[in-house]
Short mmCIF file of C-alpha atoms and ligand atoms in Angstrom, two decimals:
data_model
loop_
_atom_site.label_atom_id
_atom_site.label_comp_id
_atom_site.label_asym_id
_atom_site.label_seq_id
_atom_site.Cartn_x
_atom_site.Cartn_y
_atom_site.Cartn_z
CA UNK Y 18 -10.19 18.92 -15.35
CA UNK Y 19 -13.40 19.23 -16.88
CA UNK Y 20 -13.53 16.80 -19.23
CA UNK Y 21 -12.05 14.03 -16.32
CA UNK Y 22 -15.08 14.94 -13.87
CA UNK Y 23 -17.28 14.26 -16.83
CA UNK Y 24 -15.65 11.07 -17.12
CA UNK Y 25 -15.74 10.21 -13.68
CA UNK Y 26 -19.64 10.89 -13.12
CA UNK Y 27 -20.07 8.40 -16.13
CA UNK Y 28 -18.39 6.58 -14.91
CA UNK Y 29 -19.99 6.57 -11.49
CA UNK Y 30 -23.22 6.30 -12.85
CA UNK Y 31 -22.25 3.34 -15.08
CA UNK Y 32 -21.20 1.46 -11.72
CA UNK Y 33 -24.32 2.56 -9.64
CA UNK Y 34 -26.32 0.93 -12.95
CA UNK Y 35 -24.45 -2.08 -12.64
CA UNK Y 36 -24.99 -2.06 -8.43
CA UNK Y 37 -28.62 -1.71 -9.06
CA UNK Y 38 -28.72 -4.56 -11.53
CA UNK Y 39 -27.40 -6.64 -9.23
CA UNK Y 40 -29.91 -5.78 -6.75
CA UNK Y 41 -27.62 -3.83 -4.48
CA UNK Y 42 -29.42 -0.55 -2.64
CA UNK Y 43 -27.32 0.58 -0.35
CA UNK Y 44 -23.11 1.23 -0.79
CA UNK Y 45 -21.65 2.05 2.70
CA UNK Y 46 -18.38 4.16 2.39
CA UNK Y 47 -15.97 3.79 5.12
CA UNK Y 48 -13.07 5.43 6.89
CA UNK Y 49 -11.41 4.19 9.61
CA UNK Y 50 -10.52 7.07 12.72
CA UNK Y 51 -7.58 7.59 14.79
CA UNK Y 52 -9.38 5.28 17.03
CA UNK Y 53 -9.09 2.25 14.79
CA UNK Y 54 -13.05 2.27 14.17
CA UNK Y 55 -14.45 1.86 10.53
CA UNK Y 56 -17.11 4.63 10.58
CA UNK Y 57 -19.46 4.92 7.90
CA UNK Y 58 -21.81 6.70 5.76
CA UNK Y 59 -24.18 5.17 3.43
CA UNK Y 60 -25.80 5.90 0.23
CA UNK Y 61 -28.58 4.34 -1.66
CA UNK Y 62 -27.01 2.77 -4.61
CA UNK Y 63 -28.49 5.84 -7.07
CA UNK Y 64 -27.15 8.31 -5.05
CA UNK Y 65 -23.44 7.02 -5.65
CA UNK Y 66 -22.99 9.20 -8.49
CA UNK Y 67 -24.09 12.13 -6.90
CA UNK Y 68 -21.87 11.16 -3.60
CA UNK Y 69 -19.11 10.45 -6.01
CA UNK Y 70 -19.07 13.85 -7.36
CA UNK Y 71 -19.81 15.70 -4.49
CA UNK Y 72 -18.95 13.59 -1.53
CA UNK Y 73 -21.21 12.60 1.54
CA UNK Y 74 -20.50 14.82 4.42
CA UNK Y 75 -19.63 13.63 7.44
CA UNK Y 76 -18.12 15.79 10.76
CA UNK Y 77 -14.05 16.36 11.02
CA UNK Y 78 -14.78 15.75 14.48
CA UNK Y 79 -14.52 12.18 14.54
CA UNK Y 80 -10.63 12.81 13.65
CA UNK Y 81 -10.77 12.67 17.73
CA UNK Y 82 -13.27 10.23 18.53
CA UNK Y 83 -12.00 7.41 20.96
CA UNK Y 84 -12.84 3.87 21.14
CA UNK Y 85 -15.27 4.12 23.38
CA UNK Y 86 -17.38 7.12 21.09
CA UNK Y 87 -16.21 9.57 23.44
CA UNK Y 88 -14.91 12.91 21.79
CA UNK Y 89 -11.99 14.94 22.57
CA UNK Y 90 -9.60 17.79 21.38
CA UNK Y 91 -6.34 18.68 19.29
CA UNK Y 92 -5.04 21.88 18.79
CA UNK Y 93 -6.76 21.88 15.29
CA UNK Y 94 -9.60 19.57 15.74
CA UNK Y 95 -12.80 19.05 18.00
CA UNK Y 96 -15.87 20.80 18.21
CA UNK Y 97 -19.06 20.55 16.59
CA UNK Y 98 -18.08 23.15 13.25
CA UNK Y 99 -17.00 22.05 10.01
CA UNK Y 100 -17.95 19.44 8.07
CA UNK Y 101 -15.75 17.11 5.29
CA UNK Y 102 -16.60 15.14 2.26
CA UNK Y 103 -16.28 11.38 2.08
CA UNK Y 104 -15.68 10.61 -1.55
CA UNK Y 105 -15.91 6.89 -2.23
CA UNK Y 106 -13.16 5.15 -4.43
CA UNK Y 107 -14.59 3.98 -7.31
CA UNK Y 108 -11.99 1.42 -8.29
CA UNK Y 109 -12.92 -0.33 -4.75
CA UNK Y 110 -16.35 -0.31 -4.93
CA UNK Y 111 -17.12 -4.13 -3.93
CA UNK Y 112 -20.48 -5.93 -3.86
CA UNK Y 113 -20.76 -7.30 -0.31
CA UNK Y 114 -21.17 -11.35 -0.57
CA UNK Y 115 -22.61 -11.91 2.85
CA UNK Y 116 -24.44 -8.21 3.41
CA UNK Y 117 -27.23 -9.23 0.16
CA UNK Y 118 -28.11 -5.49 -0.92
CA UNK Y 119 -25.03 -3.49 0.00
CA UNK Y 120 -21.59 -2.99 -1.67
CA UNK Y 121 -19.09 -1.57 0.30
CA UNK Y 122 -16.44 1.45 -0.74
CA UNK Y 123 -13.42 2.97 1.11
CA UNK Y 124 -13.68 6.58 0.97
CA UNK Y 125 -10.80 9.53 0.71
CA UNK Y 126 -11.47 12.96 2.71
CA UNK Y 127 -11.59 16.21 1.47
CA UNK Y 128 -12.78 19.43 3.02
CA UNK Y 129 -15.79 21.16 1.69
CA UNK Y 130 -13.48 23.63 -1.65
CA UNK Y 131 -12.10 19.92 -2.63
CA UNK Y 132 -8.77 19.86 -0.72
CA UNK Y 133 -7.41 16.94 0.72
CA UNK Y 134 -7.91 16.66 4.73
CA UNK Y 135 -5.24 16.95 6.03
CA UNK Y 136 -5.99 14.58 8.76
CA UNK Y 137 -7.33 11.67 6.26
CA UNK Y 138 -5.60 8.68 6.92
CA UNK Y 139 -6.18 6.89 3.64
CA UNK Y 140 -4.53 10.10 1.50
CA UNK Y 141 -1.34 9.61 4.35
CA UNK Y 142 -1.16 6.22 2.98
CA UNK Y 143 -1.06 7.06 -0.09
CA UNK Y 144 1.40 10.03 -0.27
CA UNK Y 145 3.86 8.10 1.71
CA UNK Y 146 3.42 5.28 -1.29
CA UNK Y 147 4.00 8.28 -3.66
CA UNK Y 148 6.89 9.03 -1.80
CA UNK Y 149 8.92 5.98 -1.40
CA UNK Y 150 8.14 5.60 -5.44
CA UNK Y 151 9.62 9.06 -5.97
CA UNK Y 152 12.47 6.81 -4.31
CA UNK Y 153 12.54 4.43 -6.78
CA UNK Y 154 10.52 2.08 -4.52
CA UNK Y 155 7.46 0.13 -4.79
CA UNK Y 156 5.97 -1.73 -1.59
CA UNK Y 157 3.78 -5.04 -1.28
CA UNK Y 158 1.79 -5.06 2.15
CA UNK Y 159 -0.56 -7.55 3.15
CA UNK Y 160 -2.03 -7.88 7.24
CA UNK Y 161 -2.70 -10.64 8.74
CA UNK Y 162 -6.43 -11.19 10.13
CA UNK Y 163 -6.72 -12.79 13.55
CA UNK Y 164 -10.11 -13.24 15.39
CA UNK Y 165 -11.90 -14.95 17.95
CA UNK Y 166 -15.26 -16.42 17.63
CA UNK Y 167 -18.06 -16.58 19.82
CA UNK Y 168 -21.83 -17.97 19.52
CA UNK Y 169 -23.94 -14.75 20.12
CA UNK Y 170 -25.80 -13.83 23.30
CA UNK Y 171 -29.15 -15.34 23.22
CA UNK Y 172 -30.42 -12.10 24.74
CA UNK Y 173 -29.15 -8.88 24.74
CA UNK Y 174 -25.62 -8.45 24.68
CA UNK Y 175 -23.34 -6.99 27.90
CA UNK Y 176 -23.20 -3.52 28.45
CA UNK Y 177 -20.12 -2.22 27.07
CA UNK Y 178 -17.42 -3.06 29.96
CA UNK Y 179 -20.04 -5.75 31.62
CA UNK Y 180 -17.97 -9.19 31.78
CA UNK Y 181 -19.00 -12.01 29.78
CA UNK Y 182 -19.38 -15.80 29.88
CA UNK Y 183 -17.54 -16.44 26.21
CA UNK Y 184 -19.40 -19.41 24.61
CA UNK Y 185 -17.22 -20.42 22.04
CA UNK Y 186 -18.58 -22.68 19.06
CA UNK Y 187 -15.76 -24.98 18.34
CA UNK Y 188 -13.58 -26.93 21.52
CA UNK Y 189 -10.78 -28.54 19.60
CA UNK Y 190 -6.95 -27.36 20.32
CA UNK Y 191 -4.90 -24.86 19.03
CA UNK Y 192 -4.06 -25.05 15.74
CA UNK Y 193 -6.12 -28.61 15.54
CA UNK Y 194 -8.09 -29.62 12.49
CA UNK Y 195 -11.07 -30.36 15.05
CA UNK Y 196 -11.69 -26.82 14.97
CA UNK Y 197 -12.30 -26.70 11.26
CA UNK Y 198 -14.31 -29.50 11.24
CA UNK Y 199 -16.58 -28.15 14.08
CA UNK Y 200 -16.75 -24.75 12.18
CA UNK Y 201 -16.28 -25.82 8.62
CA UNK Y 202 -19.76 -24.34 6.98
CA UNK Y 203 -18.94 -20.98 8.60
CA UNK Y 204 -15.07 -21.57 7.71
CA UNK Y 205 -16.10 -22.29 4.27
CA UNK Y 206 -18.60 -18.97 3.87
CA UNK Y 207 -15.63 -17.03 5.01
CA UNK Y 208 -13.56 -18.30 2.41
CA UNK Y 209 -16.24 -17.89 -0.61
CA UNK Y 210 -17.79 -13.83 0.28
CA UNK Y 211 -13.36 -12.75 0.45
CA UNK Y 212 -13.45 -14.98 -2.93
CA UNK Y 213 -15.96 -13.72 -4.63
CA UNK Y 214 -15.59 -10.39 -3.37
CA UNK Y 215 -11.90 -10.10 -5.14
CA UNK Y 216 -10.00 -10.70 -1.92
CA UNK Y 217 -7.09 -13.53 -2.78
CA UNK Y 218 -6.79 -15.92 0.16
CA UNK Y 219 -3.90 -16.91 1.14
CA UNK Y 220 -4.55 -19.31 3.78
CA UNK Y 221 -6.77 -20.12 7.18
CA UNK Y 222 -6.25 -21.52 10.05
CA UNK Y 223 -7.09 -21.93 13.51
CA UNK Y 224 -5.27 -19.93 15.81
CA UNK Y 225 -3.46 -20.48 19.72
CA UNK Y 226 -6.50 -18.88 21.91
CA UNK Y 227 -9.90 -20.42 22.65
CA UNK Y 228 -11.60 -19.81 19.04
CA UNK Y 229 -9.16 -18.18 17.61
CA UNK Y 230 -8.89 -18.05 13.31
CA UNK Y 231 -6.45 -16.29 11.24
CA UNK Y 232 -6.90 -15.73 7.78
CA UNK Y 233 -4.55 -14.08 5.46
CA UNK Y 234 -4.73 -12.26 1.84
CA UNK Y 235 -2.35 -12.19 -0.77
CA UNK Y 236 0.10 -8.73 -0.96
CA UNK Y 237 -0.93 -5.70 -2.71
CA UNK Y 238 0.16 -1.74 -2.71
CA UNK Y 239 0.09 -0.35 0.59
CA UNK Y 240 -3.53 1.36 -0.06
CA UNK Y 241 -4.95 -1.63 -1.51
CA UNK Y 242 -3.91 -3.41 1.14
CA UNK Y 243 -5.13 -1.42 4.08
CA UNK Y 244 -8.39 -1.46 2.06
CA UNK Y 245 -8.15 -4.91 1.95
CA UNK Y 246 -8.25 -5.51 6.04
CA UNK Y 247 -11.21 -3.23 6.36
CA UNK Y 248 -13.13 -5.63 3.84
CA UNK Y 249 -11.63 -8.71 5.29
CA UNK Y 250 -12.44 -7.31 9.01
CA UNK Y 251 -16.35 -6.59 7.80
CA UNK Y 252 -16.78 -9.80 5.71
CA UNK Y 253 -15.73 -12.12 8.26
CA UNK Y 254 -18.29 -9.70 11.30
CA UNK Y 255 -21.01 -10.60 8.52
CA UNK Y 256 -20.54 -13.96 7.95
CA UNK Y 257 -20.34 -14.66 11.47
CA UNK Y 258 -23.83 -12.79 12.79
CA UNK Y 259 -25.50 -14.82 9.84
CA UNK Y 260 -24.03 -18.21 11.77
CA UNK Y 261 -25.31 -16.41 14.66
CA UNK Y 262 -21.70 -15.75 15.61
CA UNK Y 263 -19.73 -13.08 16.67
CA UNK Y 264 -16.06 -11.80 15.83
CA UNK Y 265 -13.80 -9.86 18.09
CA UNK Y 266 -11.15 -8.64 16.42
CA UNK Y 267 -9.79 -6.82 19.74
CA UNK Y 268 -5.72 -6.51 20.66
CA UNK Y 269 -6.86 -8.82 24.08
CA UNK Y 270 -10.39 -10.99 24.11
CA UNK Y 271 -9.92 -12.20 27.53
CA UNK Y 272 -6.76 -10.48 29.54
CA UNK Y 273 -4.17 -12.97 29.76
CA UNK Y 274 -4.83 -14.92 27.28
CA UNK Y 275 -3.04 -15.03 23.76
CA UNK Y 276 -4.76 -11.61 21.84
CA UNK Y 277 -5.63 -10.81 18.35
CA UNK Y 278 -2.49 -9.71 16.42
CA UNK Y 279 -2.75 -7.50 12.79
CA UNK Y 280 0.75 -8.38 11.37
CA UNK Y 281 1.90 -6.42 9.01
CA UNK Y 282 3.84 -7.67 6.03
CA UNK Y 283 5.52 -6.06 3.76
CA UNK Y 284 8.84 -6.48 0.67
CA UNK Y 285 10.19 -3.94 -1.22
CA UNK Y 286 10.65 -3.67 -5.34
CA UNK Y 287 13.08 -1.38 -7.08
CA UNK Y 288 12.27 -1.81 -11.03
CA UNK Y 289 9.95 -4.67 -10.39
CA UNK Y 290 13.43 -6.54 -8.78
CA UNK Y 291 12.66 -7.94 -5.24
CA UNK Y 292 15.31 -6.06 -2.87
CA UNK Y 293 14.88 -9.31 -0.64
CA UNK Y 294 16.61 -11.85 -3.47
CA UNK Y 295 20.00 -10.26 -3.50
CA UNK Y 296 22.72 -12.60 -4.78
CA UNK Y 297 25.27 -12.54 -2.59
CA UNK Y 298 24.08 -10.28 0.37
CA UNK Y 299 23.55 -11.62 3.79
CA UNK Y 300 19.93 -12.79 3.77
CA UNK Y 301 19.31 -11.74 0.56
CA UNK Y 302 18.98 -8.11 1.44
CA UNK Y 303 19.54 -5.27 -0.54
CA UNK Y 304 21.50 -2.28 0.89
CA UNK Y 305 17.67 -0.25 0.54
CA UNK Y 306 16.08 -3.00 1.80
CA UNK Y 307 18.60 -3.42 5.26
CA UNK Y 308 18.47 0.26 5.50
CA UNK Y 309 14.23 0.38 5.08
CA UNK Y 310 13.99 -2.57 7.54
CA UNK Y 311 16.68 -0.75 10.07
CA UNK Y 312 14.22 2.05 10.21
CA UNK Y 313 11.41 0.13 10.91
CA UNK Y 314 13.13 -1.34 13.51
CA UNK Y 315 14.05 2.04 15.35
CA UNK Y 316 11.37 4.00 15.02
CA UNK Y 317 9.14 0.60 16.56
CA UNK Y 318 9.12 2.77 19.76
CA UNK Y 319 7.16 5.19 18.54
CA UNK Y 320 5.36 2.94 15.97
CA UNK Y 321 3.53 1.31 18.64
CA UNK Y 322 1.61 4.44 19.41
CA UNK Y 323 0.55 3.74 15.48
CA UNK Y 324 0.13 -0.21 15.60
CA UNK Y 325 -0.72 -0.75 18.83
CA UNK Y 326 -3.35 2.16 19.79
CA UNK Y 327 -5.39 1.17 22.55
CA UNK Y 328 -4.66 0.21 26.29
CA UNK Y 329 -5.85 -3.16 25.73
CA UNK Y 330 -3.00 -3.28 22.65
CA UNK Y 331 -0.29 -3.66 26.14
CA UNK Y 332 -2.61 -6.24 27.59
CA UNK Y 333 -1.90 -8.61 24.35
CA UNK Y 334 2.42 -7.72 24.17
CA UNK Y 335 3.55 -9.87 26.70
CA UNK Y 336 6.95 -11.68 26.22
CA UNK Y 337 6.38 -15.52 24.57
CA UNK Y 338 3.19 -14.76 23.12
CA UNK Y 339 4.54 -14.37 19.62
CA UNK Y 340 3.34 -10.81 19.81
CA UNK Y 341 7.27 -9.30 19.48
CA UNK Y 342 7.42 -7.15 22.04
CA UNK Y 343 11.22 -6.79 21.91
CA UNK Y 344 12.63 -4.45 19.75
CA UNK Y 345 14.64 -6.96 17.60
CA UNK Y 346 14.95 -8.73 14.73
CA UNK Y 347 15.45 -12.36 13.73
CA UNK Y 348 15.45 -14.67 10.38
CA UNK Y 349 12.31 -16.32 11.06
CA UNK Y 350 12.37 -15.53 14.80
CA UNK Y 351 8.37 -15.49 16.29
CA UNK Y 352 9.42 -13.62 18.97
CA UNK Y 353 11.39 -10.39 17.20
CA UNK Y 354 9.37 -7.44 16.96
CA UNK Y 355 10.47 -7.48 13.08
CA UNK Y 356 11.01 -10.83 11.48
CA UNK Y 357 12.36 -11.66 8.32
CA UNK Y 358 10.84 -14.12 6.42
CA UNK Y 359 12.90 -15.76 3.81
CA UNK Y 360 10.95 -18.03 1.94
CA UNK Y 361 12.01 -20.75 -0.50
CA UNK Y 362 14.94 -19.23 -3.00
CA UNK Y 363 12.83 -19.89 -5.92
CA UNK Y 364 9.87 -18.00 -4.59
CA UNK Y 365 9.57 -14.70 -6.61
CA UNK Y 366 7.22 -13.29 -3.36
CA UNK Y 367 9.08 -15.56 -0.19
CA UNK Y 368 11.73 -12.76 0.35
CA UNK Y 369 9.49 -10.35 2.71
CA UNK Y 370 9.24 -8.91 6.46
CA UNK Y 371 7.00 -8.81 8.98
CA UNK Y 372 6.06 -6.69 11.47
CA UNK Y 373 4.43 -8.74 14.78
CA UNK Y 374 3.70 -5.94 17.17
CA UNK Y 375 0.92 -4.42 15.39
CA UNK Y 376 -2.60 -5.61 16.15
CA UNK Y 377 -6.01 -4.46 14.86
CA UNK Y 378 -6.83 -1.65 16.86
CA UNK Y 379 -4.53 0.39 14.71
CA UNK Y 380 -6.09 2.17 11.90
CA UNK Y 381 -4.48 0.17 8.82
CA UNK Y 382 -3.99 3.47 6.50
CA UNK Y 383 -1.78 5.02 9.02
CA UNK Y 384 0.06 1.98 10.01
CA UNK Y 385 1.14 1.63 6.54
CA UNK Y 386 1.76 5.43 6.18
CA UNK Y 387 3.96 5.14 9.35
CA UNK Y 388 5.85 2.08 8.63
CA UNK Y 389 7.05 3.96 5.19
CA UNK Y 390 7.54 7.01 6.45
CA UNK Y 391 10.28 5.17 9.03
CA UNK Y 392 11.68 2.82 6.39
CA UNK Y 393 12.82 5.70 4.05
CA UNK Y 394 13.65 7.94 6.83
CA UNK Y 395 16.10 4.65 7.52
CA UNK Y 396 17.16 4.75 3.75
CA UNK Y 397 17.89 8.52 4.09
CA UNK Y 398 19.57 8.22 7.08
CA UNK Y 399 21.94 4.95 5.56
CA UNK Y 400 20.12 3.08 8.24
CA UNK Y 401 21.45 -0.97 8.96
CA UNK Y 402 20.31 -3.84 9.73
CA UNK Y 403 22.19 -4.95 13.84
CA UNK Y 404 22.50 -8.42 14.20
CA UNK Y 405 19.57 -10.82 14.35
CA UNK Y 406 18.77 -12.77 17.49
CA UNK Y 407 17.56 -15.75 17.37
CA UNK Y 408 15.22 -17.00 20.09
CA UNK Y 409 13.13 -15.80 22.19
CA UNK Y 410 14.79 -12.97 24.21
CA UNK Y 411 11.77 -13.37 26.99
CA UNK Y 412 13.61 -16.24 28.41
CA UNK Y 413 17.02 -14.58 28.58
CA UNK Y 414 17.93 -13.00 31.88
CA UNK Y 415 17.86 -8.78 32.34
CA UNK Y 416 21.95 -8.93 31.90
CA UNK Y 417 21.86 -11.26 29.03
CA UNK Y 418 19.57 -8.76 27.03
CA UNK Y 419 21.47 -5.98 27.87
CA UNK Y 420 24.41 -7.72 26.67
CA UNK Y 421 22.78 -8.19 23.12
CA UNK Y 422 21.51 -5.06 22.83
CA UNK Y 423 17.72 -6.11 22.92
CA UNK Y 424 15.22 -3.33 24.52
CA UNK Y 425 11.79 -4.01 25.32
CA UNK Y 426 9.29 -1.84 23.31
CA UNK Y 427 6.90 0.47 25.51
CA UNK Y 428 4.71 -1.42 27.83
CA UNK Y 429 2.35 1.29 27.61
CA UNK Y 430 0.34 3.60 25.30
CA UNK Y 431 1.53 6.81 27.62
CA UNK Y 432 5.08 5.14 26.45
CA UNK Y 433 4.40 4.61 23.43
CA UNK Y 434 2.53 8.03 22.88
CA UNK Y 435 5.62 9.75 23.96
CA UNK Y 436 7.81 8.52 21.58
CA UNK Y 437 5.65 9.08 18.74
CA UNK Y 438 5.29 13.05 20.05
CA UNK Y 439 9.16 12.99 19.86
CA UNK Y 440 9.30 11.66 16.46
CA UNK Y 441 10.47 13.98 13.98
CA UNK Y 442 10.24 12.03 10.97
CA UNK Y 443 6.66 10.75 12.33
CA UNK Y 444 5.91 14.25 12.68
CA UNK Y 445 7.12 15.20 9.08
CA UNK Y 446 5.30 12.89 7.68
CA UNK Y 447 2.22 12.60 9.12
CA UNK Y 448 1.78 16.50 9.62
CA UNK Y 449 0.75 18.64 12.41
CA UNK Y 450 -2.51 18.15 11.62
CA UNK Y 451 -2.90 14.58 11.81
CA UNK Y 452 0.25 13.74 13.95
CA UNK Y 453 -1.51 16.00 16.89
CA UNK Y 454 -4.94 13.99 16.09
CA UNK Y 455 -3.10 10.85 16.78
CA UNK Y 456 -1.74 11.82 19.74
CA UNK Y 457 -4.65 13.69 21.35
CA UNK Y 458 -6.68 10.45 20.81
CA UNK Y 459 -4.10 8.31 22.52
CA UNK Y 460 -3.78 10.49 25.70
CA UNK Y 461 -7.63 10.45 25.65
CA UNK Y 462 -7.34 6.38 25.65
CA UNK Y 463 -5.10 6.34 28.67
CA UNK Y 464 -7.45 8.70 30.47
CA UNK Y 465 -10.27 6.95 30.20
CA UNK Y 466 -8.98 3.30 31.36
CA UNK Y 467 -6.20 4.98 33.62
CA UNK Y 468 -8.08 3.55 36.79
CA UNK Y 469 -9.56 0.33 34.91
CA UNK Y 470 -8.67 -3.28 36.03
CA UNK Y 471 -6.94 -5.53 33.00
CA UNK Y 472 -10.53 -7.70 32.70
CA UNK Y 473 -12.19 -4.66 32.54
CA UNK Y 474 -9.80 -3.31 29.77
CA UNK Y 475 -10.55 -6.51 27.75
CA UNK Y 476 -14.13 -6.73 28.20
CA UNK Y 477 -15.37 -3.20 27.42
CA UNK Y 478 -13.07 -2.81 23.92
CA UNK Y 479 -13.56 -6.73 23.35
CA UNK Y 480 -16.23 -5.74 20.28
CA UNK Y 481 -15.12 -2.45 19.23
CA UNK Y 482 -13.28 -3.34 16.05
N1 LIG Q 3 -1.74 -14.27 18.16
C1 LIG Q 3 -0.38 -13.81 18.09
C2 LIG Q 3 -0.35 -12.30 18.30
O1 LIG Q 3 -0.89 -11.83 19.23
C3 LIG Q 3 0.29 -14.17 16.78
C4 LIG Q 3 0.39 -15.62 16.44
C5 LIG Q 3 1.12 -15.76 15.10
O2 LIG Q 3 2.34 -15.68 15.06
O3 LIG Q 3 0.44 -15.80 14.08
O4 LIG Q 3 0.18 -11.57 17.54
MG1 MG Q 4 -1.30 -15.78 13.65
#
């Protein structure tokens, strides 16, 4: 024990060397709160060895902090006593390519005698890795990034909730290459700080809505890749207010429109096999792998309360907006909730599955701690795969759906939040602690905008993430 906090500190100090050399001076650790916020502490880059031995306090009571920075109460949390430790991960600690000065490091909670909090988000992610490998399984995750860009106010921007005129920097159409040609220096910047920062693109593209992007970042371990959407999130905020843009990574921009989605993807590894390249089972699909998926699929219900946190999360799930609002799954259907994503048969990685419904609201720690939590609670309770549908059940009629079986997932947070208090393997996993966190948040959410107009919804959280 002693010996490996010797090491550690070393090593800490060898890094904040190295930072300093490189003419970084300040390392901002984040978390990210029930809320979906990144909040942060920072550090002058000399201090990291210090804050990596002994953490950087910060309160437990942002556990219950809304969206909006208003504050309310759990049964264990709230209240201006106590205080935590942020400890930054080492291993993450990234030199930020469009912040000149600062590196950036996620950060694990512990209380003040060095025990795990038992609300921290980023150690739920982890033990529900730990878990599905003391199941033999390993899990790749990756999100997707969507985002809308603006130019930024000339003067001062709106007051929170204050509608907007949106002036957005590039005209051309959905998905057209006019887009990337009106925005290809800022495009390009976007592409070089995730490079050079260690992030492995993917691909980018213009979206459906009014300046809409999406950018996307190669698999990783659950952790990693929550990590890796935080980064993504921040990089692409900073490269945007140095084009004197501005990114709103919000469930809904403008009500009505097409929103923001935060797909989650994610394939499953037993021995370093793929589980989705079965020979000879229907869609490639191991028994594990049907079973994991099948639990995904039921517990999407109370998932949503998870993926989908904030009122203005139910302003972007409307039917035909690829958002997969129906609780369903399809082989490459846009519209199921969960869709299956075969790839080409020689593709090691094609094999995978995507959740739609989730957007970036959620806090990405607990949606992957959630998500795994379900799937082996579908392994353990020989969960299966129904039927697929194909199409897009928005255009069936009320009977046909019936008929097939397909529900539609809550159309609410109060829904939503209801189903996740009545999960009992949500509630096993996640704890008492952090479970009743979650929830206390979400009721606080509905609250707050229970009187509020859509437009108003969409305006005042349009910047919050
Ligand atoms: N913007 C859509 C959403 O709200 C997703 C579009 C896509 O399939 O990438 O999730
Ligand atoms: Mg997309």
């Amino acid at each position: 024990m002693g010996s490996r906090a010797a090491e550690q500190r070393q090593e800490a100090r060898q890094l904040a060397a190295r930072l300093s050399a490189e003419g970084v001076r300040n390392v901002a650790l984040t978390w990210v709160d029930n809320a979906g916020i990144a909040r942060v502490k920072t550090v002058p880059a000399e201090r990291l060895a210090a804050a990596a031995e002994r953490g950087v306090g910060m309160s437990p009571v942002f556990d219950v902090f809304t969206s909006d920075d208003a504050i309310t109460a759990s049964d264990h949390l709230g209240g201006p006593d106590g205080d935590l430790r942020l400890f930054p991960d080492l291993e993450r600690v990234t030199t930020l390519a469009a912040q000149p000065g600062w590196a950036w490091a996620p950060a694990d909670r512990y209380d003040q005698l060095g025990l795990p909090h038992p609300a921290c988000q980023r150690q739920f992610a982890r033990r529900m890795t730990e878990r599905a490998a003391a199941a033999g399984l390993e899990l790749r995750m990756g999100f997707e990034t969507e985002w809308v860009v603006t130019r930024a106010p000339a003067g001062p921007p709106a007051a929170t909730g204050a509608d907007e005129p949106l002036d957005y920097p590039c005209t051309g159409p959905a998905y057209g290459m006019t887009r990337v040609v009106e925005l290809s220096d800022y495009l390009r910047d976007v592409t070089e700080a995730l490079s050079v920062q260690g992030v492995d693109v993917l691909q980018l593209h213009p979206e459906y809505a009014p300046g809409q992007f999406e950018v996307t970042t190669a698999p990783a371990d659950p952790v990693r890749a929550a990590d890796d959407v935080v980064l993504v999130r921040e990089t692409i905020r900073a490269v945007s207010v140095r084009h004197g843009l501005r990114a709103s990574f919000a469930p809904s921009v403008v009500a009505g429109q097409v929103g923001n989605g935060c797909h989650l993807h994610l394939s499953l590894y037993r021995d370093g096999t793929s589980l989705h390249r079965t020979h000879d089972a229907q869609w490639g699909l191991a028994p594990d792998a049907s079973a994991f998926l099948g639990g995904i699929l039921g517990a999407l219900p109370a998932l949503l309360a998870i993926g989908c946190p904030s009122p203005a999360s139910y302003l972007r799930l409307q039917p035909s907006h690829w958002a997969g609002v129906y609780q369903c799954w399809g082989v490459e259907n846009r519209e199921a909730a969960l869709r299956l994503i075969t790839g080409a048969p020689d593709d090691p990685d094609g094999g995978h599955a995507e959740v739609k419904t989730f957007d970036a609201a959620a806090n990405p720690y607990l949606a992957v701690g959630a998500v795994i939590a379900a799937g082996l609670h579908g392994i353990e309770s020989a969960t299966r795969l129904p039927e697929p549908q194909t199409g897009d059940p928005g255009v069936l009629g009320v009977r046909e759906r019936a008929r097939r079986g397909i529900v539609r997932l809550p159309a609410t947070l109060t829904e939503a939040a209801d189903r996740l208090e009545k999960s009992a393997p949500l509630y096993e996993a996640m704890g008492e602690v952090l479970h009743g966190a979650v929830l206390a948040v979400r009721r606080a959410e509905e609250a707050h905008f229970a009187e509020s107009e859509d437009d108003a919804i969409a305006a005042a959280t349009r910047w919050r993430w």
